[in-house]
Tab-separated table of C-alpha atoms in Angstrom:
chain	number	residue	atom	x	y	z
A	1	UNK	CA	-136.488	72.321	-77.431
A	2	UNK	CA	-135.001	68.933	-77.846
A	3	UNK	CA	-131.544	70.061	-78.663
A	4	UNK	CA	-127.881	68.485	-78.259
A	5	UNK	CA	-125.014	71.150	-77.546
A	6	UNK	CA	-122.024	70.544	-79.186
A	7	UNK	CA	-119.248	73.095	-78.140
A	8	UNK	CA	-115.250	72.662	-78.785
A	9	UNK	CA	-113.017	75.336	-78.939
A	10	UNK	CA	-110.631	76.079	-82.050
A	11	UNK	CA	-111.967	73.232	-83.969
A	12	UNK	CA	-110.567	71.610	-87.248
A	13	UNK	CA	-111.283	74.656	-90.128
A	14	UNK	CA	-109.572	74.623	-93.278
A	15	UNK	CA	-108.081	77.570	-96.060
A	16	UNK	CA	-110.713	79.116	-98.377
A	17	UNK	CA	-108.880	80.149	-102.111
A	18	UNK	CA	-107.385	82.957	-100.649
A	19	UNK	CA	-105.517	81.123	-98.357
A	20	UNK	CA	-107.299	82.683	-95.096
A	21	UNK	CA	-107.522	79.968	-92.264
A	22	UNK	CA	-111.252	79.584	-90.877
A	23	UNK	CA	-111.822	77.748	-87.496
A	24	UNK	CA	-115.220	76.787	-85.799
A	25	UNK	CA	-114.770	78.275	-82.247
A	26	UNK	CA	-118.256	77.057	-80.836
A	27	UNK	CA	-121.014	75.050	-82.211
A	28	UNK	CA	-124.242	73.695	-81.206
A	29	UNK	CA	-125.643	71.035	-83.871
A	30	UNK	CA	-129.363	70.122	-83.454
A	31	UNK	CA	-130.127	66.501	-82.592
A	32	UNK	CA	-131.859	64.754	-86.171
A	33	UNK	CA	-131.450	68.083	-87.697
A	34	UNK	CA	-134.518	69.546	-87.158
A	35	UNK	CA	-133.972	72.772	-85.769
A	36	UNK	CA	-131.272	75.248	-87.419
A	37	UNK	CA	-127.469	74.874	-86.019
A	38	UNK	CA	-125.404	77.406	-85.046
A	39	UNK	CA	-121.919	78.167	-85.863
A	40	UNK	CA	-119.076	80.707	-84.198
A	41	UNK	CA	-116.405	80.652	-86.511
A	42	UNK	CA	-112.874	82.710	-86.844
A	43	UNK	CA	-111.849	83.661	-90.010
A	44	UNK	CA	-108.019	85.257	-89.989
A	45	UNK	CA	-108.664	87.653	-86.816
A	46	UNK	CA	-112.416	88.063	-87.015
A	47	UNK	CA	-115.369	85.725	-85.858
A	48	UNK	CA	-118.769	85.868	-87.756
A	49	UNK	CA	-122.051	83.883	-87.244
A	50	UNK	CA	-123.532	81.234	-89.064
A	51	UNK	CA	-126.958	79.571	-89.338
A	52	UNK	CA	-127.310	76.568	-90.686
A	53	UNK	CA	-130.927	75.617	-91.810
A	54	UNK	CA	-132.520	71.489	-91.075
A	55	UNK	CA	-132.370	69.286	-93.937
A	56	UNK	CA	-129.410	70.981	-96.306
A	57	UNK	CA	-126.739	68.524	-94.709
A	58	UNK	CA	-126.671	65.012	-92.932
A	59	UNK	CA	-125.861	65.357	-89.201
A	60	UNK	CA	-122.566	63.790	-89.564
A	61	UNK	CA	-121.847	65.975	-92.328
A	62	UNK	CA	-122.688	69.474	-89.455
A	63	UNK	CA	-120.822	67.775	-86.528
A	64	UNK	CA	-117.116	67.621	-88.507
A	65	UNK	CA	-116.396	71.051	-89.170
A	66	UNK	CA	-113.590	70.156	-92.559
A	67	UNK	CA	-116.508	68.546	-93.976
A	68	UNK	CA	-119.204	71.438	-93.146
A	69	UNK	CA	-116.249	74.219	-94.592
A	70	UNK	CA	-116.374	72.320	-97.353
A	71	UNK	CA	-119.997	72.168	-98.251
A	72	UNK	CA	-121.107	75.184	-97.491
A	73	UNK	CA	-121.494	77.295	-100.510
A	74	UNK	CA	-119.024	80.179	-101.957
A	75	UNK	CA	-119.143	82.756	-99.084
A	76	UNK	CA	-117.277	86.125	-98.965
A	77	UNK	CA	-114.957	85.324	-96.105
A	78	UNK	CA	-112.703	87.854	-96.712
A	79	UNK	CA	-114.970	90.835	-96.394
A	80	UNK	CA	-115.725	92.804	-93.529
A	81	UNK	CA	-118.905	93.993	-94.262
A	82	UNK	CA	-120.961	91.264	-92.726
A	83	UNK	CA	-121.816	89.556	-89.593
A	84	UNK	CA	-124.160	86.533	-90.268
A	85	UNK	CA	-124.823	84.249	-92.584
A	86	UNK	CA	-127.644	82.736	-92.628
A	87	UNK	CA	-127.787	79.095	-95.148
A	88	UNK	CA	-131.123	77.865	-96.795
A	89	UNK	CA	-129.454	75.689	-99.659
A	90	UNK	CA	-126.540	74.968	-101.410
A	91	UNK	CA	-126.003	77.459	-103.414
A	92	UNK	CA	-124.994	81.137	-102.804
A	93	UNK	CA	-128.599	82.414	-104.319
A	94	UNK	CA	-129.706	80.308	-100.695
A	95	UNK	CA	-127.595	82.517	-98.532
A	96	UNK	CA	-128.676	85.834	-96.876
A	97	UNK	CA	-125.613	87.738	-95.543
A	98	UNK	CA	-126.378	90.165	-92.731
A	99	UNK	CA	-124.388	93.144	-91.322
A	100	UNK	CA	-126.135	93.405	-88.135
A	101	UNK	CA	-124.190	93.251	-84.780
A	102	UNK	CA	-125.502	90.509	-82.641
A	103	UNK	CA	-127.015	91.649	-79.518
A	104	UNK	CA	-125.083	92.046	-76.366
A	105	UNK	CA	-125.167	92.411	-72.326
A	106	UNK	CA	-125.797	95.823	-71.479
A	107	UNK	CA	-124.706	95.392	-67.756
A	108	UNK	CA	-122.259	96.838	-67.983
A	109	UNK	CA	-120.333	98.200	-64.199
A	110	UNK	CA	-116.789	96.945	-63.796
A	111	UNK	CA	-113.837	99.251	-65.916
A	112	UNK	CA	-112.152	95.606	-67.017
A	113	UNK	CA	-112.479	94.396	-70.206
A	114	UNK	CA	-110.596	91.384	-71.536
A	115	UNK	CA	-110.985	90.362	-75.600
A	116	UNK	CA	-112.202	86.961	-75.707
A	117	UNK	CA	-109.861	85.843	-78.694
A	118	UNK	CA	-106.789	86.921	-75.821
A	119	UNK	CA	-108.116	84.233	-73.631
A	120	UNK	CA	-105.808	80.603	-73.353
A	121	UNK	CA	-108.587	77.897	-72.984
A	122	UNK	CA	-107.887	75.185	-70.152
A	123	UNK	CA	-110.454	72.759	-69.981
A	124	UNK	CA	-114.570	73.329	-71.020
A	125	UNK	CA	-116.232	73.087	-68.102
A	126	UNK	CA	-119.962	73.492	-69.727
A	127	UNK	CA	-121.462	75.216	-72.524
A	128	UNK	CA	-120.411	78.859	-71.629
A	129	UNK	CA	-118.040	78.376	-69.096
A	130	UNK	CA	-114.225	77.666	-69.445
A	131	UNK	CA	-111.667	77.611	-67.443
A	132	UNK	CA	-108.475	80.388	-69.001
A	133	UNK	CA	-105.642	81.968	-68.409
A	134	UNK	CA	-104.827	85.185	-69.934
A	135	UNK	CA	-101.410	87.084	-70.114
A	136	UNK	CA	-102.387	89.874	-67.469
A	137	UNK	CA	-103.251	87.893	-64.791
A	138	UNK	CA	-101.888	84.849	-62.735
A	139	UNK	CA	-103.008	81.676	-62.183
A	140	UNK	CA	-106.473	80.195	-64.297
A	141	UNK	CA	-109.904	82.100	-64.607
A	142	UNK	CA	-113.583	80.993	-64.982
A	143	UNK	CA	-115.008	82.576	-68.006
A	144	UNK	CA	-118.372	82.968	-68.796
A	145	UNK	CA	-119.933	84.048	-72.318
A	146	UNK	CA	-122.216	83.694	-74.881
A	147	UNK	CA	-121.320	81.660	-77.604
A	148	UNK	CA	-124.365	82.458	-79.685
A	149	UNK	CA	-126.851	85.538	-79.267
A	150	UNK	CA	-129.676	83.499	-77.922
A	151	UNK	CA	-127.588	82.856	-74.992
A	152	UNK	CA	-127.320	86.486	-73.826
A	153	UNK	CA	-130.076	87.354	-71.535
A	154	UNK	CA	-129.049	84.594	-69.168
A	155	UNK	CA	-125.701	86.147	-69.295
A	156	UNK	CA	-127.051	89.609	-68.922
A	157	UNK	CA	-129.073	87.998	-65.888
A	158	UNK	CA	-125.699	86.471	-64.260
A	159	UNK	CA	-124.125	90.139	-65.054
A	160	UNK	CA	-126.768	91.926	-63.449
A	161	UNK	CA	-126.235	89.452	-60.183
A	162	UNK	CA	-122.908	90.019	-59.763
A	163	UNK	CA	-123.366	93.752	-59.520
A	164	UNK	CA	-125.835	93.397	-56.621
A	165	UNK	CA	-123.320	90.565	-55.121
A	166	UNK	CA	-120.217	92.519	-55.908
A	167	UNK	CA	-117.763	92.861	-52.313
A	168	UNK	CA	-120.371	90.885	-49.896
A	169	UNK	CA	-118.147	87.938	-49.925
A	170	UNK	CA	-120.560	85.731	-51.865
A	171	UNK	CA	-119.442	84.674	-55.021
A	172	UNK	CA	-115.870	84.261	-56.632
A	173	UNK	CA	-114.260	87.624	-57.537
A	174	UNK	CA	-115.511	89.546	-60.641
A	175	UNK	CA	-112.562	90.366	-62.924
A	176	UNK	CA	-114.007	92.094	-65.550
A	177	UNK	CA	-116.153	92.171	-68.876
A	178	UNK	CA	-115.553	89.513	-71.774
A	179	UNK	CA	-115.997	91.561	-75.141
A	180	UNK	CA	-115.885	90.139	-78.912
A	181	UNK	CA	-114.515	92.954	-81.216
A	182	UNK	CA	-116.028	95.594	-78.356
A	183	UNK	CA	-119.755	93.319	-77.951
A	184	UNK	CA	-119.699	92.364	-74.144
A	185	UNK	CA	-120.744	88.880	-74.461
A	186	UNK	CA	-119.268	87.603	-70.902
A	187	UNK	CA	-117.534	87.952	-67.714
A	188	UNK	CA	-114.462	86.930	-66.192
A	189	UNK	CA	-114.275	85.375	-62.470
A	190	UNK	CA	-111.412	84.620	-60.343
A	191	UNK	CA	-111.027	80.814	-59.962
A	192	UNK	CA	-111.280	79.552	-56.320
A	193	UNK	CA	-107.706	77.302	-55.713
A	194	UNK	CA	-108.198	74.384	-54.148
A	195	UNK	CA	-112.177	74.983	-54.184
A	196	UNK	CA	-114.272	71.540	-53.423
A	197	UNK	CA	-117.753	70.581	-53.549
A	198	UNK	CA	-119.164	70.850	-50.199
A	199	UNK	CA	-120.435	67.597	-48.285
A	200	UNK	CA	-123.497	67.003	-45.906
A	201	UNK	CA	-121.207	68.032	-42.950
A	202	UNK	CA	-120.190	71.842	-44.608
A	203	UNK	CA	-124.142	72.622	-44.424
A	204	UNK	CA	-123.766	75.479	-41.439
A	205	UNK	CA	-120.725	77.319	-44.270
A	206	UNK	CA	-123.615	76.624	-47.390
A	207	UNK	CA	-126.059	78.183	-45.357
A	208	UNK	CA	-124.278	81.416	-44.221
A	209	UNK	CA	-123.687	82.182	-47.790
A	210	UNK	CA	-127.300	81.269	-48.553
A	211	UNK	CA	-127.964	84.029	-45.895
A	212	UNK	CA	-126.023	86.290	-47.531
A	213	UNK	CA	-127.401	85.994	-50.926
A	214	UNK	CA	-130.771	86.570	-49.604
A	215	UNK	CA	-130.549	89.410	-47.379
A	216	UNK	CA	-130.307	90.910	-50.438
A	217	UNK	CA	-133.224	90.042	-51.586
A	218	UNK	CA	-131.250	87.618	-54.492
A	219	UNK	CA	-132.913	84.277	-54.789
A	220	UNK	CA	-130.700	82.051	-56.477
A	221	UNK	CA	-133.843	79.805	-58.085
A	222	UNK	CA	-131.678	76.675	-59.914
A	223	UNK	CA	-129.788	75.727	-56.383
A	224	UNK	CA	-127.546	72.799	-57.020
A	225	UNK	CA	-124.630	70.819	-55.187
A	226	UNK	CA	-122.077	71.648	-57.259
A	227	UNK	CA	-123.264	75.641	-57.114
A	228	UNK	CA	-121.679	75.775	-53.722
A	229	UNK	CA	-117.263	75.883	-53.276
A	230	UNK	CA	-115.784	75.713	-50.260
A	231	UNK	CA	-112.340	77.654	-50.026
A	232	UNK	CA	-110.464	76.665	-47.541
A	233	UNK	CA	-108.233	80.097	-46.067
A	234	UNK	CA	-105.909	77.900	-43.682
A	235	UNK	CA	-106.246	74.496	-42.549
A	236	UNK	CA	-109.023	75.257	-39.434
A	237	UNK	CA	-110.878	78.004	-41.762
A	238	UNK	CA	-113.012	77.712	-44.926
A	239	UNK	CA	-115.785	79.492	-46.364
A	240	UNK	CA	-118.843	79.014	-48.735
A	241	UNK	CA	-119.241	80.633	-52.340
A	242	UNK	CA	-122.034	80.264	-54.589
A	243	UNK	CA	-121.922	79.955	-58.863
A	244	UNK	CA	-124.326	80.059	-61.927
A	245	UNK	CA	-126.277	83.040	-61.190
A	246	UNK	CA	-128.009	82.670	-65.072
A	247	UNK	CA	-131.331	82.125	-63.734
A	248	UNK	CA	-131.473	83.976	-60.030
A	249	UNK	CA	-134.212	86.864	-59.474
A	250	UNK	CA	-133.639	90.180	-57.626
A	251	UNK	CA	-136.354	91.393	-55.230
A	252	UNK	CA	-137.633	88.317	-54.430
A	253	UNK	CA	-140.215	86.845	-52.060
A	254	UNK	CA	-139.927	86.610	-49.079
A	255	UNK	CA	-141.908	83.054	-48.961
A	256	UNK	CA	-139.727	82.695	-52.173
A	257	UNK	CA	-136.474	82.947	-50.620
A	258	UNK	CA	-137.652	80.637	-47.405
A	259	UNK	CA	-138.524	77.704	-49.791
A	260	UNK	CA	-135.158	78.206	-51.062
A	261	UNK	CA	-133.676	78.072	-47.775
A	262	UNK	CA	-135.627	75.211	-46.714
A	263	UNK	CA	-134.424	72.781	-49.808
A	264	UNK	CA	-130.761	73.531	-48.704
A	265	UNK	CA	-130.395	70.001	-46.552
A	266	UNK	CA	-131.348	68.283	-49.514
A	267	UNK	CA	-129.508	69.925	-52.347
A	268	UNK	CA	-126.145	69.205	-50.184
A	269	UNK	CA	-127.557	65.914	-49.538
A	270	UNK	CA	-129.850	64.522	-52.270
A	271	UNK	CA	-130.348	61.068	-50.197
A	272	UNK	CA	-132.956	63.025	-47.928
């Protein structure tokens, strides 16, 4: 699909007549508007859906969220009884309102749970990962959710790894479940301080945690530079974790997980 992500966090909203304050939370507008966009929106203290059909409003018009509030027809904001609205047109005859609860990860093995709406955004860091803060722990977290329901089997994937992963020492510590009104949609992660992106030289540190992923039978199958962090624990000792777990496989290959291995020097060093 030949789509352009477009994903803020608490953007511009406006009041409806009742005075209730909507934001957009996450968006993802479709380049020309040709495909539907998607919209995540908060209205008082609850977030609903919203599909957006191709060739109702200019792309300008779906990228600034005042002007989209204001075009979209009447829509019952205020009630509870709905989930997702889905727009054809401009009028409210165009509009199918749905009750359904989006779908959500069903991984579910850690007692945490943290309400996404608690969490302080940082900084974005892609299109479902953020870097928080939250008021029962210390220090910034990496979450990871889905914004829209499409996205949740590759967070149901990344779930799934973690479990398998879970006290080997591999990845960054799992904090808990990310839930929107009691739908798991995400995870929290400890954030490694002082983590860096490893160099041609940290190879034999990227490798040991390579080795670790796959004597688990875990192959990690998107490798990238920036999936390894070194964490230093003094000034003579660091360490290797790996990230992004969306696509990996469990009970893989043998010959699978040896081509992985092998492409190593070069995904640390892409001059090879």
């Amino acid at each position: 699909m030949d789509r352009e992500y477009d994903q803020r966090e608490y953007l511009s909203g406006g009041s409806d007549t009742e005075g209730e304050r909507k934001d957009i939370l996450s968006m993802e507008v479709s380049r020309g508007d040709v495909q539907k966009s998607y919209y995540r929106i908060l209205i008082g203290d609850k977030v609903k859906y919203l599909e957006v059909s191709p060739g109702i409003y200019g792309e300008e018009t779906l990228r600034r969220p005042p002007d989209l509030l204001a075009s979209l027809p009447t829509l019952p904001y205020s009630e509870s009884n709905w989930m997702t609205a889905k727009i054809r047109g401009t009028s409210w005859s165009d509009v199918e309102v749905m009750s359904r609860q989006p779908a959500a990860v069903g991984c579910l093995w850690h007692p945490a749970r943290f309400d996404v709406l608690s969490l302080s955004i940082v900084q974005r860091l892609s299109d479902r990962a953020y870097e928080v803060t939250h008021p029962s722990q210390g220090g910034s977290m990496i979450a990871k959710y889905a914004r829209f329901e499409f996205e949740i089997p590759r967070i149901q994937t990344e779930t799934h790894i973690y479990r398998t992963i879970n006290d080997h020492g591999i990845a960054p510590e799992f904090l808990g479940h990310i839930h929107e009104h009691g739908r798991i949609i995400g995870f929290l992660l400890r954030k490694i301080s002082g983590g860096r992106q490893p160099q041609p030289e940290d190879f034999d540190m990227c490798r040991d945690a390579l080795e670790k992923l796959h004597s688990l039978r875990v192959g990690h199958v998107d490798l990238r530079r920036d999936d390894f962090i070194i964490k230093a624990w003094n000034t003579h000792q660091s360490e290797a974790v790996i990230i992004d777990f969306e696509k990996s496989t469990l009970n893989s290959r043998t010959e699978e997980l040896e081509w992985e291995m092998s492409r190593l020097p070069k995904v640390l060093n892409p001059q090879l």
